[in-house]
Tab-separated table of C-alpha atoms and ligand atoms in Angstrom:
chain	number	residue	atom	x	y	z
F	1	UNK	CA	118.846	100.546	63.607
F	2	UNK	CA	116.496	98.991	66.146
F	3	UNK	CA	115.755	100.678	69.458
F	4	UNK	CA	117.414	98.852	72.381
F	5	UNK	CA	115.753	99.463	75.748
F	6	UNK	CA	116.605	97.689	78.993
F	7	UNK	CA	113.980	97.312	81.635
F	8	UNK	CA	114.130	97.367	85.424
F	9	UNK	CA	112.321	94.454	87.071
F	10	UNK	CA	108.888	94.628	88.668
F	11	UNK	CA	108.455	93.781	92.338
F	12	UNK	CA	104.850	92.629	92.469
F	13	UNK	CA	103.129	92.128	95.824
F	14	UNK	CA	100.026	89.958	95.716
F	15	UNK	CA	97.777	89.879	98.798
F	16	UNK	CA	94.317	88.601	99.543
F	17	UNK	CA	92.653	86.384	102.099
F	18	UNK	CA	93.347	82.658	102.330
F	19	UNK	CA	91.064	81.084	99.758
F	20	UNK	CA	91.225	84.010	97.314
F	21	UNK	CA	93.364	81.877	94.993
F	22	UNK	CA	96.383	84.185	95.092
F	23	UNK	CA	99.004	81.482	95.629
F	24	UNK	CA	97.687	79.412	92.702
F	25	UNK	CA	97.638	82.557	90.578
F	26	UNK	CA	101.244	83.496	91.411
F	27	UNK	CA	102.368	79.949	90.699
F	28	UNK	CA	100.505	79.863	87.393
F	29	UNK	CA	102.059	83.128	86.220
F	30	UNK	CA	105.598	82.241	87.271
F	31	UNK	CA	105.340	78.824	85.607
F	32	UNK	CA	104.091	80.236	82.313
F	33	UNK	CA	106.249	83.365	82.124
F	34	UNK	CA	110.043	82.926	82.087
F	35	UNK	CA	110.565	86.567	83.145
F	36	UNK	CA	108.458	86.176	86.307
F	37	UNK	CA	109.812	84.444	89.375
F	38	UNK	CA	108.064	83.515	92.616
F	39	UNK	CA	109.888	84.615	95.781
F	40	UNK	CA	109.840	81.582	98.078
F	41	UNK	CA	109.054	82.806	101.616
F	42	UNK	CA	110.311	81.563	104.958
F	43	UNK	CA	107.804	80.344	107.523
F	44	UNK	CA	107.679	78.716	110.931
F	45	UNK	CA	104.386	76.985	109.996
F	46	UNK	CA	104.516	73.197	109.642
F	47	UNK	CA	104.461	71.916	106.043
F	48	UNK	CA	101.052	70.768	104.745
F	49	UNK	CA	100.797	67.432	102.984
F	50	UNK	CA	102.532	67.689	99.629
F	51	UNK	CA	104.421	70.897	100.397
F	52	UNK	CA	108.108	70.803	99.548
F	53	UNK	CA	110.808	72.620	101.514
F	54	UNK	CA	112.574	75.183	99.318
F	55	UNK	CA	109.771	75.157	96.715
F	56	UNK	CA	106.585	76.086	98.588
F	57	UNK	CA	108.353	77.661	101.546
F	58	UNK	CA	111.636	77.537	103.399
F	59	UNK	CA	110.319	75.812	106.533
F	60	UNK	CA	112.307	77.124	109.500
F	61	UNK	CA	112.281	76.739	113.244
F	62	UNK	CA	111.269	79.853	115.185
F	63	UNK	CA	114.893	80.176	116.418
F	64	UNK	CA	116.294	80.080	112.895
F	65	UNK	CA	113.657	82.554	111.665
F	66	UNK	CA	114.367	84.976	114.503
F	67	UNK	CA	118.129	84.699	113.954
F	68	UNK	CA	117.616	85.675	110.308
F	69	UNK	CA	115.524	88.715	111.264
F	70	UNK	CA	118.268	89.772	113.713
F	71	UNK	CA	120.900	89.420	110.968
F	72	UNK	CA	118.785	91.646	108.701
F	73	UNK	CA	118.258	88.949	106.066
F	74	UNK	CA	114.526	89.617	105.629
F	75	UNK	CA	112.972	92.310	103.461
F	76	UNK	CA	109.781	92.069	105.527
F	77	UNK	CA	108.171	89.684	107.964
F	78	UNK	CA	104.912	89.333	109.880
F	79	UNK	CA	103.053	87.020	112.210
F	80	UNK	CA	100.072	85.488	110.409
F	81	UNK	CA	97.665	82.928	111.927
F	82	UNK	CA	100.135	82.494	114.835
F	83	UNK	CA	103.133	81.675	112.612
F	84	UNK	CA	105.992	83.820	111.327
F	85	UNK	CA	106.306	84.479	107.593
F	86	UNK	CA	108.952	86.537	105.801
F	87	UNK	CA	110.681	87.240	102.500
F	88	UNK	CA	114.448	86.911	102.143
F	89	UNK	CA	116.157	89.952	100.618
F	90	UNK	CA	118.222	87.496	98.574
F	91	UNK	CA	115.025	86.242	96.887
F	92	UNK	CA	114.203	89.705	95.577
F	93	UNK	CA	116.866	92.395	95.252
F	94	UNK	CA	119.399	90.865	92.820
F	95	UNK	CA	116.641	89.694	90.544
F	96	UNK	CA	114.901	93.019	90.103
F	97	UNK	CA	118.337	94.590	89.522
F	98	UNK	CA	118.801	92.111	86.632
F	99	UNK	CA	115.496	93.168	85.062
F	100	UNK	CA	113.562	90.097	86.216
F	101	UNK	CA	110.080	90.333	87.714
F	102	UNK	CA	109.464	88.946	91.200
F	103	UNK	CA	106.098	87.922	92.671
F	104	UNK	CA	105.658	88.126	96.441
F	105	UNK	CA	102.599	86.379	97.885
F	106	UNK	CA	102.444	88.144	101.266
F	107	UNK	CA	99.898	89.351	103.805
F	108	UNK	CA	98.682	92.943	104.284
F	109	UNK	CA	101.135	93.693	107.145
F	110	UNK	CA	104.148	92.589	105.080
F	111	UNK	CA	102.835	94.581	102.096
F	112	UNK	CA	102.674	97.746	104.209
F	113	UNK	CA	106.294	97.220	105.359
F	114	UNK	CA	107.499	96.882	101.763
F	115	UNK	CA	105.565	100.031	100.743
F	116	UNK	CA	107.284	101.967	103.532
F	117	UNK	CA	110.773	100.699	102.573
F	118	UNK	CA	112.823	103.823	101.721
F	119	UNK	CA	115.126	102.063	99.206
F	120	UNK	CA	114.446	103.675	95.772
F	121	UNK	CA	115.236	100.355	94.046
F	122	UNK	CA	112.251	98.858	95.859
F	123	UNK	CA	109.845	101.789	95.565
F	124	UNK	CA	110.677	102.192	91.865
F	125	UNK	CA	109.989	98.517	91.193
F	126	UNK	CA	106.898	98.065	93.340
F	127	UNK	CA	103.317	97.342	92.306
F	128	UNK	CA	100.642	95.776	94.494
F	129	UNK	CA	97.574	93.723	93.657
F	130	UNK	CA	94.757	92.601	95.948
F	131	UNK	CA	92.761	89.479	95.080
F	132	UNK	CA	89.181	89.576	96.388
F	133	UNK	CA	86.983	86.486	96.530
F	134	UNK	CA	83.732	86.994	94.528
F	135	UNK	CA	81.522	86.647	97.642
F	136	UNK	CA	81.526	85.312	101.191
F	137	UNK	CA	79.930	82.023	100.228
F	138	UNK	CA	82.675	81.267	97.712
F	139	UNK	CA	85.341	82.301	100.222
F	140	UNK	CA	83.959	79.869	102.820
F	141	UNK	CA	83.693	77.155	100.205
F	142	UNK	CA	87.278	77.632	99.058
F	143	UNK	CA	88.587	77.758	102.632
F	144	UNK	CA	86.890	74.534	103.685
F	145	UNK	CA	87.407	72.872	100.293
F	146	UNK	CA	91.143	72.742	100.824
F	147	UNK	CA	90.588	70.258	103.634
F	148	UNK	CA	93.975	71.134	105.087
F	149	UNK	CA	92.902	72.780	108.335
F	150	UNK	CA	90.931	71.569	111.356
F	151	UNK	CA	87.630	73.404	112.208
F	152	UNK	CA	89.284	75.678	114.779
F	153	UNK	CA	91.986	76.726	112.324
F	154	UNK	CA	89.345	77.179	109.641
F	155	UNK	CA	87.308	79.548	111.830
F	156	UNK	CA	90.475	81.539	112.575
F	157	UNK	CA	91.296	81.763	108.878
F	158	UNK	CA	87.773	82.957	108.043
F	159	UNK	CA	87.971	85.682	110.688
F	160	UNK	CA	91.418	86.681	109.455
F	161	UNK	CA	90.220	86.620	105.840
F	162	UNK	CA	87.430	89.087	106.568
F	163	UNK	CA	89.858	91.302	108.507
F	164	UNK	CA	92.462	91.122	105.703
F	165	UNK	CA	89.860	92.156	103.092
F	166	UNK	CA	89.360	95.497	104.844
F	167	UNK	CA	92.740	96.604	103.416
F	168	UNK	CA	92.015	96.161	99.721
F	169	UNK	CA	91.888	99.894	98.980
F	170	UNK	CA	95.562	100.284	99.977
F	171	UNK	CA	96.514	98.377	96.791
F	172	UNK	CA	97.082	99.888	93.358
F	173	UNK	CA	95.244	97.055	91.553
F	174	UNK	CA	92.313	94.836	92.520
F	175	UNK	CA	91.199	91.588	90.915
F	176	UNK	CA	87.801	90.178	91.898
F	177	UNK	CA	88.431	86.488	91.502
F	178	UNK	CA	86.434	84.625	88.856
F	179	UNK	CA	87.623	81.498	87.080
F	180	UNK	CA	91.358	80.658	87.308
F	181	UNK	CA	91.669	81.523	83.585
F	182	UNK	CA	90.036	84.941	84.013
F	183	UNK	CA	92.200	85.741	87.030
F	184	UNK	CA	95.371	84.755	85.184
F	185	UNK	CA	94.375	86.831	82.121
F	186	UNK	CA	93.885	89.950	84.270
F	187	UNK	CA	97.078	89.317	86.223
F	188	UNK	CA	99.064	88.973	82.969
F	189	UNK	CA	97.484	92.156	81.602
F	190	UNK	CA	98.618	94.124	84.673
F	191	UNK	CA	102.173	92.782	84.420
F	192	UNK	CA	102.358	93.415	80.658
F	193	UNK	CA	101.154	96.984	81.142
F	194	UNK	CA	103.675	97.584	83.916
F	195	UNK	CA	106.490	96.253	81.697
F	196	UNK	CA	105.776	99.118	79.277
F	197	UNK	CA	105.917	101.803	81.959
F	198	UNK	CA	108.411	104.408	80.699
F	199	UNK	CA	109.954	104.927	84.142
F	200	UNK	CA	111.156	101.288	84.101
F	201	UNK	CA	113.040	101.682	80.830
F	202	UNK	CA	116.692	102.581	80.409
F	203	UNK	CA	118.707	103.359	77.294
F	204	UNK	CA	117.231	104.757	74.112
F	205	UNK	CA	119.677	107.698	73.928
F	206	UNK	CA	119.852	107.150	70.164
F	207	UNK	CA	116.191	108.178	69.862
F	208	UNK	CA	117.004	111.829	70.543
F	209	UNK	CA	120.568	111.796	69.153
F	210	UNK	CA	120.477	113.327	65.696
F	211	UNK	CA	124.192	112.553	65.217
F	212	UNK	CA	123.220	108.924	64.586
F	213	UNK	CA	122.223	109.069	60.947
F	214	UNK	CA	121.247	105.354	60.747
F	215	UNK	CA	118.325	105.796	63.082
F	216	UNK	CA	116.944	108.903	61.425
F	217	UNK	CA	117.479	107.847	57.845
P	1	5GP	P1	99.644	79.915	104.180
P	1	5GP	O1	100.004	79.420	105.544
P	1	5GP	O2	98.194	79.683	103.858
P	1	5GP	O3	100.576	79.405	103.102
P	1	5GP	O4	99.847	81.503	104.176
P	1	5GP	C1	99.207	82.271	105.133
P	1	5GP	C2	99.383	83.748	104.834
P	1	5GP	O5	100.757	84.132	104.952
P	1	5GP	C3	98.970	84.160	103.417
P	1	5GP	O6	98.163	85.319	103.508
P	1	5GP	C4	100.260	84.489	102.730
P	1	5GP	O7	100.089	85.493	101.755
P	1	5GP	C5	101.084	84.995	103.891
P	1	5GP	N1	102.511	84.912	103.595
P	1	5GP	C6	103.173	83.952	102.912
P	1	5GP	N2	104.466	84.248	102.805
P	1	5GP	C7	104.635	85.456	103.412
P	1	5GP	C8	105.757	86.303	103.623
P	1	5GP	O8	106.882	86.033	103.205
P	1	5GP	N3	105.538	87.449	104.316
P	1	5GP	C9	104.321	87.809	104.784
P	1	5GP	N4	104.218	88.970	105.417
P	1	5GP	N5	103.234	87.038	104.605
P	1	5GP	C10	103.383	85.872	103.926
């Protein structure tokens, strides 16, 4: 008789400054791992060139965003770089209940709100990872290399990045970013380890049930 264990899903928060590579990392994991899904956030920021509504973000007007917060549709939300960002409960809760893993690419304020959420389904599922850039020079290079922001926005993002990095010790795991391959290998290792955590596993009554001769024979 083989042991049949079901697993509760992981709710994985990934934070780090703009330019740390966290969005690319979350995308890479969710594309290569069928059990891992990326929670598409809502934002009032304008789409960048190439961004697709419903895939990169749900792009909303401020009115629509605020109406959703009033209706209690968001698990968390925060104002970042002057725009509103938030995660829909519907993008997270059913999935972790089904044993799927969900990646949330959110800022440090949103992460703190999720940590303080009293729902045991959330606290039992939660892990958090901070992605640090290797050094300031690389951070500046990555921020300006995207070419998507004007100089004023870039300066704001650099200031915010340095501020955001002050919170890294609040996270259970830290990855100092190296090559995309190294980052993905470490990220996968964390998720694989968390999948084996005993507290996530259900079933297995047969393991201690000596009335089931098949298993013990
Ligand atoms: P960007 O505009 O560069 O896509 O994202 C800016 C920042 O907003 C990033 O730090 C990103 O992690 C954060 N962010 C994206 N989605 C969410 C969300 O749903 N909630 C919160 N709190 N932050 C988010």
